[in-house]
Coordinates of N, CA and C in Angstrom, one line a residue:
Chain A
E1170 N 38.9 23.4 73.9 CA 38.5 22.9 72.6 C 37.9 24.1 71.7
A1171 N 38.5 24.2 70.5 CA 38.0 25.3 69.6 C 36.6 24.9 69.1
Q1172 N 35.6 25.8 69.3 CA 34.3 25.4 68.9 C 33.4 26.6 68.7
V1173 N 32.3 26.4 68.0 CA 31.2 27.3 67.9 C 30.0 26.7 68.5
T1174 N 29.4 27.4 69.4 CA 28.2 26.8 70.1 C 27.0 27.6 69.7
Q1175 N 25.9 26.9 69.7 CA 24.6 27.6 69.4 C 23.6 27.1 70.4
N1176 N 22.6 28.0 70.8 CA 21.5 27.6 71.6 C 20.3 28.4 71.3
P1177 N 19.1 27.8 71.3 CA 18.9 26.3 71.6 C 19.3 25.5 70.4
R1178 N 19.3 24.2 70.6 CA 19.5 23.3 69.5 C 18.2 22.9 68.8
Y1179 N 17.1 22.9 69.5 CA 15.8 22.7 68.9 C 14.9 23.7 69.5
L1180 N 14.0 24.2 68.7 CA 13.0 25.2 69.2 C 11.7 25.1 68.3
I1181 N 10.6 24.9 69.0 CA 9.3 25.0 68.4 C 8.6 26.2 69.0
T1182 N 8.1 27.1 68.1 CA 7.5 28.3 68.6 C 6.3 28.6 67.7
V1183 N 5.6 29.7 68.1 CA 4.4 30.1 67.4 C 4.7 31.4 66.6
T1184 N 3.9 31.6 65.6 CA 4.0 32.8 64.7 C 3.9 34.0 65.6
G1185 N 4.9 34.9 65.4 CA 4.9 36.2 66.0 C 5.6 36.3 67.3
K1186 N 6.0 35.2 67.9 CA 6.7 35.3 69.2 C 8.2 35.5 69.0
K1187 N 8.7 36.6 69.4 CA 10.1 36.9 69.2 C 11.0 35.9 69.8
L1188 N 12.1 35.6 69.1 CA 13.1 34.6 69.6 C 14.5 35.0 69.2
T1189 N 15.4 34.5 70.0 CA 16.8 34.8 69.8 C 17.6 33.5 69.8
V1190 N 18.4 33.2 68.8 CA 19.3 32.1 68.7 C 20.7 32.6 69.0
T1191 N 21.3 32.1 70.0 CA 22.6 32.6 70.4 C 23.7 31.8 69.6
C1192 N 24.8 32.5 69.4 CA 26.0 31.9 68.7 C 27.2 32.4 69.4
S1193 N 28.2 31.5 69.8 CA 29.4 32.0 70.4 C 30.6 31.2 69.9
Q1194 N 31.7 31.8 69.7 CA 32.9 31.1 69.3 C 34.1 31.5 70.2
N1195 N 35.0 30.5 70.4 CA 36.1 30.7 71.3 C 37.4 30.8 70.6
M1196 N 37.4 31.1 69.3 CA 38.6 31.0 68.5 C 39.1 32.4 68.2
N1197 N 38.5 33.5 68.7 CA 38.9 34.9 68.5 C 38.8 35.2 67.0
H1198 N 37.8 34.5 66.3 CA 37.6 34.8 64.9 C 37.0 36.2 64.7
E1199 N 37.3 36.9 63.6 CA 36.7 38.2 63.3 C 35.4 38.0 62.5
Y1200 N 35.4 37.0 61.7 CA 34.3 36.9 60.7 C 33.3 35.8 61.3
M1201 N 32.0 36.2 61.3 CA 31.0 35.3 61.7 C 29.8 35.4 60.7
S1202 N 29.0 34.3 60.6 CA 28.0 34.3 59.6 C 26.8 33.4 60.1
W1203 N 25.6 33.7 59.6 CA 24.5 32.9 59.9 C 24.0 32.4 58.5
Y1204 N 23.6 31.1 58.5 CA 23.1 30.4 57.3 C 21.8 29.7 57.7
R1205 N 20.9 29.6 56.8 CA 19.8 28.7 56.9 C 19.9 27.6 55.8
Q1206 N 19.4 26.4 56.2 CA 19.5 25.3 55.2 C 18.2 24.7 55.1
D1207 N 17.7 24.6 53.8 CA 16.4 24.1 53.5 C 16.6 23.0 52.4
P1208 N 15.7 22.0 52.5 CA 15.8 20.9 51.4 C 15.7 21.5 50.0
G1209 N 16.6 21.1 49.2 CA 16.6 21.5 47.8 C 17.1 22.9 47.6
L1210 N 17.4 23.7 48.6 CA 17.9 25.1 48.5 C 19.3 25.2 49.0
G1211 N 19.8 24.3 49.8 CA 21.2 24.3 50.2 C 21.3 25.3 51.3
L1212 N 22.6 25.7 51.6 CA 22.9 26.7 52.6 C 22.8 28.1 52.0
R1213 N 22.1 28.9 52.7 CA 22.0 30.3 52.2 C 22.4 31.3 53.3
Q1214 N 23.1 32.2 53.0 CA 23.6 33.2 54.0 C 22.6 34.2 54.4
I1215 N 22.4 34.4 55.7 CA 21.4 35.3 56.2 C 22.0 36.7 56.4
Y1216 N 23.0 36.7 57.3 CA 23.7 37.9 57.7 C 25.2 37.5 58.0
Y1217 N 26.1 38.4 57.9 CA 27.4 38.2 58.3 C 28.0 39.4 59.0
S1218 N 29.2 39.1 59.6 CA 29.8 40.2 60.4 C 31.3 40.1 60.2
M1219 N 31.9 41.2 59.8 CA 33.4 41.2 59.5 C 34.1 41.4 60.9
N1220 N 33.5 42.1 61.8 CA 34.1 42.4 63.1 C 33.1 43.0 64.0
V1221 N 33.5 43.3 65.2 CA 32.5 43.9 66.2 C 31.9 45.2 65.6
E1222 N 30.6 45.3 65.7 CA 29.8 46.4 65.3 C 29.7 46.5 63.7
V1223 N 30.2 45.5 63.0 CA 30.2 45.5 61.5 C 29.4 44.3 61.1
T1224 N 28.1 44.6 60.6 CA 27.3 43.5 60.1 C 26.7 43.9 58.8
D1225 N 26.4 42.9 58.0 CA 25.8 43.2 56.7 C 24.9 42.0 56.2
K1226 N 24.0 42.4 55.3 CA 23.0 41.4 54.8 C 23.7 40.4 53.9
G1227 N 23.2 39.1 54.0 CA 23.5 38.1 53.1 C 22.5 38.0 52.0
D1228 N 22.2 36.8 51.6 CA 21.3 36.5 50.5 C 19.8 36.5 50.9
V1229 N 19.5 36.2 52.1 CA 18.1 36.0 52.6 C 17.9 36.7 53.9
P1230 N 18.1 38.0 54.1 CA 18.1 38.7 55.4 C 16.6 39.0 55.9
E1231 N 15.6 38.9 55.0 CA 14.3 39.4 55.4 C 13.8 38.7 56.6
G1232 N 13.3 39.4 57.6 CA 12.7 38.8 58.8 C 13.7 38.5 59.9
Y1233 N 15.0 38.8 59.7 CA 16.0 38.5 60.6 C 16.8 39.8 61.0
K1234 N 17.3 39.8 62.2 CA 18.2 40.8 62.7 C 19.4 40.1 63.4
V1235 N 20.5 40.9 63.4 CA 21.7 40.4 64.1 C 22.3 41.5 64.8
S1236 N 23.2 41.2 65.7 CA 24.1 42.2 66.4 C 25.4 41.6 66.7
R1237 N 26.4 42.4 66.8 CA 27.8 42.0 67.1 C 28.4 43.0 68.0
K1238 N 28.1 42.8 69.3 CA 28.6 43.7 70.3 C 29.9 43.2 70.9
E1239 N 30.1 42.0 70.9 CA 31.3 41.4 71.3 C 31.9 40.5 70.2
K1240 N 33.2 40.3 70.2 CA 33.8 39.5 69.1 C 33.3 38.1 69.1
R1241 N 33.1 37.5 70.3 CA 32.8 36.1 70.4 C 31.3 35.8 70.1
N1242 N 30.4 36.7 70.2 CA 29.0 36.4 70.1 C 28.3 37.1 68.9
F1243 N 27.4 36.3 68.3 CA 26.7 36.8 67.1 C 25.3 36.3 67.1
P1244 N 24.4 36.8 67.9 CA 23.0 36.3 68.0 C 22.2 36.6 66.8
L1245 N 21.3 35.7 66.5 CA 20.3 35.9 65.4 C 18.9 36.1 66.0
I1246 N 18.3 37.2 65.6 CA 17.0 37.6 66.2 C 15.9 37.5 65.2
L1247 N 14.8 36.8 65.6 CA 13.6 36.8 64.7 C 12.5 37.5 65.5
E1248 N 12.3 38.7 65.1 CA 11.4 39.6 65.9 C 9.9 39.1 65.8
S1249 N 9.5 38.6 64.6 CA 8.1 38.1 64.4 C 8.2 36.9 63.5
P1250 N 8.6 35.8 64.1 CA 8.8 34.6 63.3 C 7.5 34.2 62.5
S1251 N 7.7 33.7 61.3 CA 6.6 33.1 60.5 C 7.0 31.7 60.1
P1252 N 5.9 30.9 59.7 CA 6.2 29.5 59.3 C 7.3 29.4 58.2
N1253 N 7.4 30.3 57.3 CA 8.4 30.2 56.3 C 9.9 30.3 56.8
Q1254 N 10.0 30.6 58.1 CA 11.3 30.6 58.7 C 11.6 29.3 59.4
T1255 N 10.7 28.4 59.3 CA 11.0 27.0 59.8 C 12.2 26.5 58.9
S1256 N 13.3 26.1 59.6 CA 14.5 25.7 58.9 C 15.5 25.2 59.9
L1257 N 16.7 24.8 59.3 CA 17.9 24.4 60.1 C 18.9 25.6 60.0
Y1258 N 19.2 26.1 61.1 CA 20.1 27.3 61.1 C 21.5 27.0 61.6
F1259 N 22.5 27.5 60.9 CA 23.9 27.3 61.3 C 24.6 28.6 61.5
C1260 N 25.4 28.7 62.6 CA 26.3 29.8 62.8 C 27.7 29.3 62.4
A1261 N 28.5 30.2 61.8 CA 29.8 29.8 61.4 C 30.8 31.0 61.8
S1262 N 32.1 30.6 62.0 CA 33.1 31.7 62.2 C 34.3 31.3 61.5
S1263 N 35.2 32.3 61.2 CA 36.4 32.1 60.5 C 37.3 33.3 60.7
W1264 N 38.6 33.1 60.3 CA 39.5 34.2 60.4 C 39.2 35.3 59.3
G1265 N 38.5 34.9 58.3 CA 38.2 35.9 57.2 C 37.1 35.3 56.3
P1266 N 36.5 36.2 55.4 CA 35.3 35.7 54.7 C 35.6 34.9 53.5
D1267 N 36.9 34.8 53.0 CA 37.1 34.0 51.8 C 38.2 33.0 51.8
S1268 N 39.3 33.2 52.4 CA 40.4 32.2 52.2 C 40.6 31.3 53.4
Y1269 N 39.7 31.3 54.3 CA 39.9 30.5 55.5 C 38.7 29.5 55.7
E1270 N 39.0 28.4 56.4 CA 38.0 27.5 56.7 C 36.9 28.1 57.6
Q1271 N 35.6 27.8 57.4 CA 34.6 28.3 58.3 C 34.3 27.1 59.2
Y1272 N 34.2 27.4 60.5 CA 33.8 26.5 61.5 C 32.4 26.6 61.8
F1273 N 31.6 25.5 61.8 CA 30.2 25.6 61.9 C 29.8 25.2 63.3
G1274 N 28.7 25.8 63.8 CA 28.1 25.4 65.1 C 27.3 24.1 64.8
P1275 N 26.7 23.5 65.8 CA 26.0 22.3 65.7 C 24.6 22.4 65.0
G1276 N 24.1 23.6 64.9 CA 22.8 23.8 64.2 C 21.7 24.0 65.2
T1277 N 20.7 24.8 64.8 CA 19.5 25.0 65.5 C 18.3 24.6 64.6
R1278 N 17.5 23.7 65.0 CA 16.3 23.3 64.2 C 15.1 24.1 64.7
L1279 N 14.6 25.0 63.9 CA 13.5 25.8 64.3 C 12.3 25.5 63.6
T1280 N 11.2 25.3 64.3 CA 9.9 25.1 63.8 C 8.9 26.2 64.2
V1281 N 8.3 26.9 63.3 CA 7.4 28.0 63.6 C 6.0 27.5 63.1
T1282 N 5.1 27.4 64.1 CA 3.7 26.9 63.8 C 2.7 28.1 63.7
Chain B
Q1181 N 24.6 37.2 39.9 CA 24.4 36.3 41.0 C 25.6 35.2 40.9
K1182 N 26.4 35.2 42.0 CA 27.5 34.3 42.0 C 26.9 32.9 42.4
E1183 N 27.3 31.9 41.6 CA 26.8 30.6 41.8 C 27.9 29.5 41.9
V1184 N 27.5 28.5 42.7 CA 28.3 27.3 42.7 C 27.4 26.1 42.4
E1185 N 27.7 25.3 41.4 CA 26.8 24.3 40.9 C 27.3 22.9 41.2
Q1186 N 26.4 22.1 41.7 CA 26.8 20.7 41.9 C 25.6 19.8 41.4
N1187 N 25.9 18.6 41.0 CA 24.9 17.6 40.7 C 24.4 17.1 42.1
S1188 N 23.1 17.1 42.2 CA 22.5 16.8 43.6 C 22.6 15.3 43.9
G1189 N 22.7 14.5 42.8 CA 22.7 13.0 43.0 C 21.3 12.5 43.3
P1190 N 21.2 11.3 43.9 CA 22.3 10.7 44.6 C 23.3 10.0 43.7
L1191 N 24.6 10.0 44.2 CA 25.6 9.3 43.5 C 25.9 8.0 44.2
S1192 N 25.7 6.9 43.6 CA 25.9 5.6 44.3 C 27.2 5.0 43.8
V1193 N 28.0 4.6 44.7 CA 29.4 4.0 44.4 C 29.6 2.8 45.2
P1194 N 30.1 1.7 44.6 CA 30.4 0.5 45.4 C 31.5 0.7 46.4
E1195 N 31.4 0.1 47.5 CA 32.5 0.1 48.5 C 33.8 -0.3 47.9
G1196 N 34.9 0.5 48.2 CA 36.2 0.3 47.7 C 36.5 1.0 46.4
A1197 N 35.5 1.5 45.7 CA 35.7 2.2 44.4 C 36.0 3.6 44.6
I1198 N 36.3 4.3 43.6 CA 36.6 5.8 43.6 C 35.3 6.6 43.4
A1199 N 35.0 7.5 44.3 CA 33.8 8.4 44.2 C 34.4 9.7 43.6
S1200 N 33.7 10.2 42.6 CA 34.1 11.4 41.9 C 33.0 12.5 42.0
L1201 N 33.3 13.6 42.7 CA 32.3 14.6 42.9 C 32.7 15.9 42.2
N1202 N 31.8 16.6 41.5 CA 32.2 17.7 40.7 C 31.4 19.0 41.1
C1203 N 32.0 20.1 40.7 CA 31.5 21.4 41.1 C 32.0 22.4 40.1
T1204 N 31.1 23.3 39.7 CA 31.5 24.4 38.8 C 31.1 25.7 39.5
Y1205 N 31.9 26.8 39.3 CA 31.6 28.1 39.9 C 31.6 29.2 38.9
S1206 N 30.9 30.3 39.2 CA 30.7 31.3 38.2 C 31.6 32.5 38.3
D1207 N 32.2 32.7 39.5 CA 33.0 33.9 39.7 C 34.4 33.6 39.4
R1208 N 34.9 34.2 38.3 CA 36.3 34.0 37.9 C 37.3 34.6 38.9
G1209 N 36.8 35.4 39.8 CA 37.7 36.0 40.8 C 37.9 35.1 42.0
S1210 N 37.2 34.0 42.1 CA 37.4 33.1 43.3 C 38.8 32.5 43.2
Q1211 N 39.4 32.5 44.4 CA 40.8 32.0 44.4 C 40.9 30.8 45.4
S1212 N 39.9 30.6 46.2 CA 40.0 29.5 47.2 C 38.7 28.7 47.1
F1213 N 38.8 27.4 47.4 CA 37.7 26.5 47.2 C 37.7 25.5 48.3
F1214 N 36.5 25.1 48.7 CA 36.4 24.2 49.9 C 35.5 23.1 49.6
W1215 N 35.8 21.9 50.1 CA 34.8 20.8 50.1 C 34.5 20.5 51.6
Y1216 N 33.2 20.5 51.9 CA 32.7 20.1 53.2 C 31.9 18.8 53.1
R1217 N 31.9 18.1 54.1 CA 31.1 16.9 54.2 C 30.0 17.1 55.3
Q1218 N 28.8 16.7 55.0 CA 27.7 16.9 56.0 C 26.9 15.7 56.1
Y1219 N 26.9 15.1 57.3 CA 26.0 14.0 57.6 C 24.6 14.6 57.9
S1220 N 23.6 13.7 57.6 CA 22.2 14.2 57.8 C 21.9 14.8 59.2
G1221 N 21.5 16.0 59.2 CA 21.1 16.6 60.5 C 22.3 17.2 61.3
K1222 N 23.5 17.1 60.7 CA 24.7 17.5 61.4 C 25.3 18.8 60.6
S1223 N 26.3 19.4 61.2 CA 26.8 20.6 60.6 C 27.9 20.2 59.6
P1224 N 28.2 21.1 58.6 CA 29.2 20.8 57.7 C 30.6 20.8 58.3
E1225 N 31.5 19.9 57.9 CA 32.8 19.9 58.4 C 33.8 19.9 57.2
L1226 N 34.9 20.6 57.3 CA 35.8 20.8 56.2 C 36.5 19.5 55.9
I1227 N 36.6 19.1 54.6 CA 37.3 17.9 54.1 C 38.6 18.4 53.5
M1228 N 38.5 19.3 52.5 CA 39.6 19.8 51.8 C 39.5 21.3 51.4
S1229 N 40.6 21.9 51.3 CA 40.6 23.3 50.7 C 41.7 23.2 49.6
I1230 N 41.5 24.0 48.6 CA 42.5 24.1 47.5 C 42.5 25.5 46.9
Y1231 N 43.7 26.0 46.6 CA 43.9 27.3 46.2 C 44.6 27.5 44.9
S1232 N 45.3 26.4 44.4 CA 46.1 26.5 43.2 C 45.6 25.4 42.2
N1233 N 45.8 25.7 41.0 CA 45.5 24.8 39.9 C 46.2 23.5 40.2
G1234 N 45.6 22.3 39.8 CA 46.2 21.1 40.0 C 45.5 20.2 41.0
D1235 N 46.3 19.3 41.6 CA 45.7 18.3 42.5 C 46.3 18.6 43.9
K1236 N 45.5 18.3 44.9 CA 45.9 18.3 46.3 C 45.4 17.1 47.0
E1237 N 46.3 16.3 47.6 CA 45.9 15.0 48.1 C 46.0 15.1 49.7
D1238 N 45.1 14.4 50.3 CA 45.1 14.3 51.8 C 44.5 13.0 52.1
G1239 N 45.3 11.9 52.4 CA 44.8 10.6 52.7 C 44.0 10.0 51.5
R1240 N 42.8 9.6 51.7 CA 42.0 9.1 50.6 C 41.4 10.1 49.7
F1241 N 41.5 11.4 50.1 CA 40.9 12.5 49.4 C 41.8 13.2 48.5
T1242 N 41.4 13.5 47.3 CA 42.1 14.4 46.3 C 41.2 15.5 45.8
A1243 N 41.6 16.7 46.0 CA 40.9 17.8 45.3 C 41.6 18.2 44.1
Q1244 N 40.8 18.6 43.1 CA 41.4 19.0 41.8 C 40.8 20.3 41.4
L1245 N 41.6 21.3 41.0 CA 41.1 22.6 40.6 C 41.6 23.0 39.2
N1246 N 40.7 23.4 38.4 CA 41.0 23.9 37.1 C 40.3 25.3 36.9
K1247 N 41.1 26.4 37.2 CA 40.6 27.7 37.2 C 40.1 28.1 35.8
A1248 N 40.8 27.7 34.7 CA 40.4 28.1 33.4 C 39.1 27.6 33.0
S1249 N 38.7 26.4 33.5 CA 37.4 25.8 33.3 C 36.4 26.1 34.4
Q1250 N 36.9 26.7 35.4 CA 36.1 27.0 36.6 C 35.4 25.8 37.2
Y1251 N 36.3 24.8 37.4 CA 35.9 23.5 37.8 C 36.7 23.0 39.0
V1252 N 36.0 22.4 39.9 CA 36.6 21.8 41.1 C 36.1 20.4 41.3
S1253 N 36.9 19.5 41.7 CA 36.4 18.1 41.9 C 37.0 17.6 43.2
L1254 N 36.3 16.5 43.7 CA 36.8 15.8 44.8 C 36.7 14.3 44.5
L1255 N 37.9 13.7 44.7 CA 37.9 12.2 44.5 C 38.1 11.6 45.9
I1256 N 37.3 10.5 46.1 CA 37.5 9.7 47.3 C 37.9 8.3 46.9
R1257 N 39.1 7.9 47.3 CA 39.5 6.6 46.9 C 39.1 5.6 48.0
D1258 N 39.1 4.3 47.6 CA 38.7 3.3 48.6 C 37.5 3.7 49.4
S1259 N 36.4 4.0 48.7 CA 35.2 4.5 49.4 C 34.7 3.6 50.5
Q1260 N 34.3 4.1 51.6 CA 33.8 3.4 52.7 C 32.4 3.8 53.0
P1261 N 31.6 2.9 53.6 CA 30.2 3.2 53.9 C 30.1 4.5 54.8
S1262 N 31.2 4.8 55.6 CA 31.2 6.0 56.4 C 31.3 7.3 55.6
D1263 N 31.7 7.1 54.3 CA 31.8 8.3 53.4 C 30.4 8.7 52.9
S1264 N 29.4 7.9 53.2 CA 28.1 8.3 52.7 C 27.6 9.5 53.4
A1265 N 27.4 10.6 52.7 CA 27.0 11.9 53.2 C 26.7 12.8 52.1
T1266 N 26.4 14.0 52.4 CA 26.3 15.1 51.4 C 27.5 15.9 51.3
Y1267 N 28.1 16.1 50.2 CA 29.3 16.9 50.0 C 29.0 18.2 49.4
L1268 N 29.5 19.3 50.1 CA 29.2 20.6 49.7 C 30.5 21.3 49.1
C1269 N 30.3 21.9 48.0 CA 31.4 22.7 47.4 C 31.2 24.1 47.7
A1270 N 32.2 24.9 48.1 CA 32.1 26.3 48.4 C 33.2 27.1 47.8
A1271 N 32.8 28.3 47.5 CA 33.8 29.3 46.9 C 33.4 30.7 47.5
P1272 N 34.4 31.6 47.6 CA 34.0 32.9 48.1 C 33.1 33.7 47.1
M1273 N 32.3 34.6 47.7 CA 31.5 35.5 46.9 C 32.0 36.9 47.1
Y1274 N 32.2 37.6 46.0 CA 32.7 39.0 46.1 C 31.7 40.0 45.6
S1275 N 31.7 41.1 46.3 CA 30.9 42.2 45.8 C 31.9 43.4 45.6
G1276 N 31.4 44.5 45.4 CA 32.3 45.7 45.1 C 33.3 45.9 46.2
G1277 N 32.9 45.6 47.5 CA 33.7 45.9 48.6 C 34.6 44.8 49.0
G1278 N 34.6 43.7 48.3 CA 35.4 42.6 48.7 C 34.6 41.3 49.0
A1279 N 35.2 40.4 49.7 CA 34.5 39.1 49.9 C 33.4 39.2 51.0
D1280 N 32.3 38.6 50.8 CA 31.2 38.6 51.8 C 31.2 37.3 52.5
G1281 N 31.7 36.3 52.0 CA 31.7 35.0 52.6 C 31.7 33.9 51.6
L1282 N 31.3 32.7 51.9 CA 31.3 31.6 51.0 C 30.0 31.4 50.4
T1283 N 29.9 31.1 49.1 CA 28.7 30.5 48.4 C 28.8 29.0 48.4
F1284 N 27.8 28.4 48.8 CA 27.8 26.9 48.9 C 26.9 26.4 47.7
G1285 N 27.4 25.3 47.1 CA 26.6 24.5 46.2 C 25.5 23.8 47.0
K1286 N 24.5 23.3 46.3 CA 23.4 22.6 47.1 C 23.8 21.2 47.6
G1287 N 25.0 20.7 47.1 CA 25.5 19.5 47.6 C 25.2 18.3 46.8
T1288 N 26.1 17.3 46.8 CA 25.9 16.0 46.2 C 25.7 15.0 47.2
H1289 N 24.6 14.2 47.1 CA 24.4 13.1 48.1 C 25.1 11.9 47.6
L1290 N 26.1 11.4 48.4 CA 26.9 10.3 48.0 C 26.5 9.1 48.9
I1291 N 26.2 8.0 48.2 CA 25.9 6.7 48.9 C 26.9 5.7 48.5
I1292 N 27.6 5.1 49.5 CA 28.5 4.0 49.3 C 27.8 2.7 49.6
Q1293 N 27.8 1.9 48.6 CA 27.0 0.6 48.8 C 28.0 -0.5 49.2
P1294 N 27.7 -1.1 50.4 CA 28.6 -2.2 50.9 C 28.6 -3.4 50.0

C-alpha cells in the first residue's frame, strides 16, 4: 500500500529536550515536505526536499532542522523545542513540487510544555 | 508573498443541496490547483486537481478554474453529512529557482445540515 508514515503520532515533551519526528514514504517520490498546522493559520511549510541531500527552507523554518540521506526518509528535528512549536505536524511526499498530488502522512501532534 | 485566499466559514448547507467553495490565488504563474478535504484531526486528502480553464467533474464534485480572474472553485452536488469537513485550496508557489511546493489556503469549514 502506497503510504507516508510518521512517528510518533503523539508526543508530549518539555522545553529544550531534543526530539526527532520520523517520516518515511514507499512511493519512490523525489519531493518531500514538512508542514505545521495551527488554528487560524492553516498549513505552513517548514522545510522541503527536492531529492536526496537537497533541502531548503519553507515559510517557517526557525527552530527546525531536516536531513535527507535516503530518498524514502525525511526526519524533522527539533534541537531545543519551545512551547510555540506545539502544533500538528504533517509530512508529505510527491513526484514534484508543483504539478502533482501531495500525499500526506497521518500527522504528529506535538505538545511542548 | 504568494497567497491563496479562502473564506474560513463556517459554510452551512442543507443536505442534498449544492455546496460552493471559493478560492483566489495571487501568483499568475500558477498552473495547477488542488482541492483537499480534511476531517478534524486527520490529514488532508486530495479531492480534485485542475490544470486548465473551465470545469472538471468527478462524481459529485466539480472544480472550476478561471485563470484570468485567478479564481478556483469547488462545487459539491447532493451534499451529504459525510462531506462536513474543512476544504483546503492549494496552488504551487514559485521563487526564482522554480516551484518550492504548494501554498495552502487556510481552509473553508463546511457543515452539511441533515
